[in-house]
XYZ file of C-alpha atoms in Angstrom:
360
model
C -25.124 -53.849 17.318
C -27.136 -50.671 17.066
C -25.772 -47.969 15.090
C -25.942 -44.180 16.427
C -28.304 -41.770 14.143
C -26.940 -38.706 12.608
C -27.858 -36.019 14.161
C -29.245 -34.063 10.145
C -30.561 -30.536 9.160
C -30.800 -28.306 6.280
C -30.192 -24.682 5.576
C -32.423 -22.871 2.769
C -32.539 -19.074 1.600
C -33.850 -17.098 -0.751
C -32.828 -13.496 -1.360
C -35.585 -11.640 -2.344
C -38.591 -10.672 -0.781
C -40.999 -12.390 -3.773
C -44.021 -14.900 -3.962
C -42.485 -16.549 -6.514
C -39.936 -16.665 -3.725
C -41.073 -17.148 -0.463
C -43.055 -20.552 -2.057
C -38.702 -21.870 -3.475
C -38.784 -21.562 0.284
C -41.373 -22.748 1.736
C -41.198 -25.808 -0.990
C -36.745 -26.169 0.347
C -38.473 -26.224 3.594
C -40.797 -28.789 2.873
C -38.388 -31.006 0.537
C -35.853 -31.013 3.383
C -38.400 -32.138 6.391
C -39.476 -35.022 4.762
C -35.908 -35.755 3.382
C -33.258 -36.295 6.500
C -37.557 -37.830 8.208
C -38.052 -40.330 5.803
C -33.913 -41.839 6.705
C -34.050 -43.802 9.317
C -30.291 -43.683 9.447
C -30.793 -39.539 10.288
C -32.271 -37.553 13.302
C -34.302 -35.142 12.011
C -32.848 -31.562 13.748
C -34.696 -28.936 11.910
C -34.215 -27.310 8.479
C -32.571 -23.165 9.234
C -34.030 -20.730 6.874
C -33.054 -17.172 6.348
C -35.873 -14.922 3.652
C -34.584 -12.080 1.277
C -31.348 -11.805 3.239
C -28.446 -12.005 0.694
C -25.876 -14.728 1.253
C -22.256 -12.406 -0.120
C -22.113 -12.100 3.959
C -23.335 -14.773 6.598
C -23.463 -11.329 9.599
C -26.911 -10.393 9.082
C -28.467 -13.996 8.219
C -29.802 -15.133 12.412
C -30.859 -18.353 10.715
C -27.521 -18.997 9.148
C -25.723 -17.896 12.543
C -28.919 -19.977 14.763
C -27.488 -23.387 12.722
C -24.131 -23.286 13.064
C -24.965 -22.429 16.813
C -26.344 -25.926 16.568
C -23.273 -27.331 15.327
C -20.851 -25.721 17.742
C -23.049 -27.804 20.792
C -21.967 -30.648 18.533
C -26.796 -30.620 17.693
C -25.577 -31.432 14.481
C -23.024 -33.907 11.831
C -24.649 -33.139 8.357
C -26.000 -30.227 7.149
C -27.899 -30.688 3.779
C -28.395 -27.624 1.237
C -29.426 -27.115 -2.272
C -26.453 -25.394 -3.051
C -22.962 -23.908 -2.822
C -25.182 -20.048 -4.319
C -27.881 -20.929 -1.316
C -25.300 -21.348 1.523
C -23.080 -18.246 0.255
C -21.514 -16.701 -2.140
C -18.640 -15.034 -0.337
C -15.785 -17.367 -1.394
C -13.817 -16.284 1.858
C -16.590 -17.407 4.657
C -17.620 -20.183 2.540
C -14.155 -21.086 3.104
C -14.225 -19.843 6.795
C -17.609 -22.079 6.885
C -16.331 -24.710 5.710
C -13.030 -25.217 7.558
C -14.470 -24.471 11.029
C -17.331 -27.339 10.859
C -14.579 -29.326 9.771
C -13.339 -29.059 12.591
C -16.412 -29.625 14.903
C -16.947 -32.618 12.631
C -20.203 -31.279 10.805
C -20.045 -32.465 7.197
C -21.931 -29.872 4.256
C -23.629 -31.822 1.099
C -24.334 -29.167 -1.162
C -27.122 -31.122 -3.926
C -26.229 -29.276 -7.046
C -23.014 -29.127 -7.180
C -22.989 -33.034 -5.499
C -19.950 -32.328 -3.464
C -19.338 -33.435 0.410
C -16.490 -31.903 2.427
C -16.029 -34.347 3.788
C -14.435 -35.706 0.336
C -11.323 -36.034 -0.431
C -11.602 -33.694 -2.726
C -14.560 -31.430 -1.998
C -12.285 -28.697 -0.861
C -11.098 -27.844 -3.381
C -13.855 -28.215 -5.320
C -15.356 -25.815 -3.350
C -13.299 -23.076 -3.698
C -13.247 -23.250 -7.279
C -17.807 -23.164 -7.241
C -17.326 -20.052 -4.659
C -15.298 -18.479 -7.278
C -17.369 -18.159 -9.830
C -20.321 -18.242 -7.879
C -19.053 -14.561 -5.814
C -18.160 -13.600 -9.634
C -21.645 -13.935 -10.255
C -22.382 -12.068 -7.144
C -20.708 -9.595 -7.631
C -22.359 -8.836 -11.572
C -25.515 -9.061 -10.373
C -24.902 -6.516 -8.099
C -23.355 -4.167 -10.904
C -26.931 -5.432 -12.767
C -28.540 -4.207 -9.854
C -26.864 -1.135 -9.382
C -26.596 0.058 -13.092
C -30.678 -0.504 -12.828
C -31.219 1.617 -9.705
C -28.645 4.777 -10.962
C -31.180 4.683 -14.193
C -33.781 5.451 -12.088
C -32.142 7.922 -10.129
C -31.418 9.363 -13.169
C -35.343 10.059 -13.544
C -35.933 10.718 -10.677
C -38.176 7.654 -10.394
C -36.118 6.085 -6.933
C -37.776 6.602 -3.345
C -35.488 8.059 -0.768
C -33.199 6.136 2.495
C -34.086 8.688 5.080
C -37.655 8.741 5.552
C -37.750 11.330 7.982
C -35.851 14.432 9.039
C -36.987 17.594 10.791
C -38.854 19.574 8.473
C -40.600 16.340 6.603
C -41.555 12.805 6.666
C -41.698 10.632 3.221
C -44.464 9.421 1.619
C -44.599 6.149 0.094
C -47.733 7.074 -1.657
C -46.997 10.158 -3.100
C -42.828 8.511 -3.433
C -41.981 12.632 -2.513
C -41.651 14.233 0.972
C -44.286 16.357 2.822
C -44.125 19.011 4.935
C -44.730 18.610 8.504
C -46.034 22.460 9.470
C -45.185 22.369 13.224
C -41.474 21.520 11.710
C -41.284 24.212 10.435
C -40.193 27.255 12.419
C -37.508 25.405 13.489
C -35.693 25.191 9.890
C -36.411 28.963 8.815
C -35.196 29.678 11.970
C -31.911 27.590 11.762
C -31.541 28.799 8.605
C -31.935 32.831 9.522
C -29.611 32.160 10.817
C -27.325 30.905 9.417
C -27.436 33.032 6.563
C -26.803 35.626 9.652
C -23.800 34.224 10.199
C -24.232 32.871 13.244
C -21.930 29.640 13.872
C -23.747 26.305 13.629
C -22.508 25.466 17.433
C -24.318 28.997 18.854
C -26.892 27.917 15.646
C -27.416 24.470 17.980
C -27.845 26.343 21.227
C -30.251 28.413 20.444
C -32.460 25.269 19.464
C -31.265 23.532 22.368
C -32.520 26.137 24.515
C -35.800 27.365 22.955
C -36.672 24.002 23.698
C -36.475 22.237 20.141
C -35.636 18.568 19.596
C -34.881 16.557 16.532
C -37.906 13.887 15.415
C -35.146 11.335 17.660
C -35.875 13.786 20.464
C -32.337 14.284 21.435
C -30.655 18.510 21.538
C -29.084 19.557 18.122
C -25.530 19.253 17.659
C -23.448 21.212 15.754
C -22.882 18.561 13.635
C -26.602 17.665 13.042
C -27.173 21.355 13.074
C -24.022 21.823 10.198
C -26.167 18.353 8.318
C -29.742 20.208 7.268
C -28.093 23.609 7.166
C -26.017 21.396 3.939
C -29.627 19.321 2.946
C -30.324 20.844 -0.800
C -33.510 18.680 0.766
C -35.281 22.208 2.651
C -34.617 24.072 -0.895
C -37.462 21.393 -2.595
C -34.628 19.559 -4.086
C -33.409 16.139 -3.977
C -29.711 15.288 -4.809
C -29.541 11.520 -5.702
C -26.027 8.258 -4.419
C -24.693 10.794 -1.767
C -23.666 7.229 -0.856
C -22.197 4.072 -2.514
C -21.622 0.422 -2.273
C -17.884 0.204 -2.229
C -17.375 -3.512 -1.903
C -21.121 -5.644 -2.875
C -19.536 -8.581 -0.979
C -18.588 -6.858 2.270
C -22.241 -3.558 1.649
C -20.229 -1.205 2.776
C -21.829 2.338 2.500
C -18.859 5.221 1.534
C -18.994 8.522 1.030
C -19.448 9.571 -2.720
C -16.168 12.128 -3.300
C -16.750 11.774 -6.972
C -15.911 8.615 -7.642
C -19.704 7.993 -9.345
C -22.033 10.476 -10.514
C -24.629 12.395 -8.642
C -28.330 13.351 -9.845
C -28.798 16.505 -9.051
C -33.090 16.638 -9.240
C -34.894 19.665 -9.153
C -37.882 20.419 -7.421
C -39.185 16.976 -6.366
C -41.768 18.219 -3.621
C -42.692 21.839 -2.060
C -39.838 23.344 -0.522
C -38.648 25.270 2.977
C -37.356 28.055 2.328
C -37.616 29.098 -0.953
C -35.009 29.637 -3.018
C -33.223 33.168 -2.859
C -32.772 31.643 0.709
C -30.790 28.868 -0.750
C -28.596 30.946 -3.021
C -27.742 32.826 0.528
C -26.932 29.808 2.356
C -24.889 28.222 -0.226
C -22.974 31.777 -0.665
C -22.481 31.508 3.056
C -21.139 28.151 2.730
C -19.231 28.899 0.060
C -17.753 31.926 2.025
C -16.690 29.770 5.025
C -15.192 26.916 3.322
C -13.297 29.474 1.824
C -12.429 31.437 5.730
C -12.058 28.420 7.067
C -9.187 26.892 4.430
C -5.813 29.196 4.467
C -4.432 29.100 1.159
C -0.843 28.633 0.594
C 1.149 28.602 -2.666
C 0.342 25.431 -3.548
C -2.907 25.485 -2.360
C -5.035 24.013 -5.562
C -2.424 23.260 -7.171
C -0.974 19.731 -6.798
C -2.583 17.105 -8.005
C -2.037 13.678 -7.154
C -0.679 11.559 -10.679
C -2.264 8.149 -9.472
C -5.577 9.003 -8.169
C -5.927 12.798 -9.301
C -6.789 13.880 -6.262
C -5.655 17.569 -4.658
C -2.547 17.444 -2.729
C -2.614 18.897 0.986
C -1.593 20.958 3.256
C -0.478 18.863 6.962
C 2.671 20.285 9.965
C 4.356 17.284 10.975
C 6.088 18.222 14.984
C 8.941 16.715 16.199
C 11.610 17.181 18.736
C 14.357 18.527 15.423
C 11.178 21.063 14.817
C 7.776 21.445 12.653
C 8.354 20.857 9.044
C 4.956 21.341 6.722
C 4.359 18.268 3.689
C 2.029 17.997 1.311
C 0.033 14.497 0.864
C -2.829 13.079 -1.104
C -6.413 14.522 0.142
C -7.221 10.178 -0.808
C -5.105 9.492 2.753
C -7.444 11.147 4.345
C -10.676 9.614 2.940
C -12.023 6.109 4.469
C -12.329 3.062 2.524
C -9.767 4.475 -0.403
C -6.052 3.443 -0.516
C -3.633 5.936 -2.538
C 0.120 4.765 -2.675
C 0.876 8.413 -3.717
C 4.273 9.564 -2.320
C 4.834 12.953 0.120
C 6.518 15.653 -0.501
C 8.160 18.314 1.981
C 6.897 21.668 1.780
C 10.787 22.340 1.227
C 11.210 20.731 -1.436
C 8.656 21.956 -3.225
C 10.229 25.081 -3.420
C 13.772 24.748 -4.647
C 12.108 22.670 -7.477
C 9.850 25.202 -8.854
C 12.427 27.035 -7.844
C 14.498 25.348 -10.512
C 11.795 24.871 -12.858
C 11.692 28.890 -12.347
C 15.300 29.570 -12.439
C 15.293 31.888 -9.858
C 16.567 31.453 -6.565
C 13.815 31.413 -4.485
C 10.931 31.013 -4.634
């Protein structure tokens, strides 16, 4: 009786780009290649490896996903891997993958933990161990962020945007340097803004003159607004405008004050001088004030749950329009607030009762 050989592959991963970890990955690949090929009951199906990729999400791990695709084609029966952490640190991803592979008849063997997903209590043990791995990932992420924030305070960290109109980031000098050919565009843009020209008209004027963005596209009103609000053109840098909200999902969100921001002055040569910069800030404030009509409760109500201010909105129904106030956090993506909304008429009545007057 001829026994069918099991089709066996291995998976290896390291999460940082260092010489030491390069050697570690190379050693893992060599080890598993020899291990599989030395077993006469196994058919070698390769070693899949991801380099300098985090284990908290499977989305960006090309080799991992290629391995899963091979499993789905029926080309792999067993996967060998060093540990749960090397395979996946996100409990949800880990268990989802394990269960998916089990339905395909594919077994995973974790060497360090001595666990097989085909054993009777394998999935229970996996769930427990994976939870520890997930917590460790959160701890590592927090430690990394702590280090980054300390470097931000000292102005030691680089920038995410290496190229914006008027500047290019010099890695050796670790600062922005001016692109002389684009200075004229920036100065014209800021001069028009200070003179009260709308963002839309500024964009149209720049486009009519044949100016283009660093990507070769036409200017838009939204793009102009972002550029005019950027302190970089005054020679300063604002750190931590965004942050990673969930270390497992790696979702980047805008920092609305949840974390400190670090304003560092004179980090590079300015394109607009300080006088122009102050005029820009004053014009930004003027436009913001004009665009936001004031109501009796504007800036008067703060959410008791998240401390965000309440904002006004008019709702249109078949019975007529009515105004109500709600926590601004409900408009912010990635933030959940369970605060109560208040009808404006109810607020008027509450204030009137407090002030002991007939009508507010």
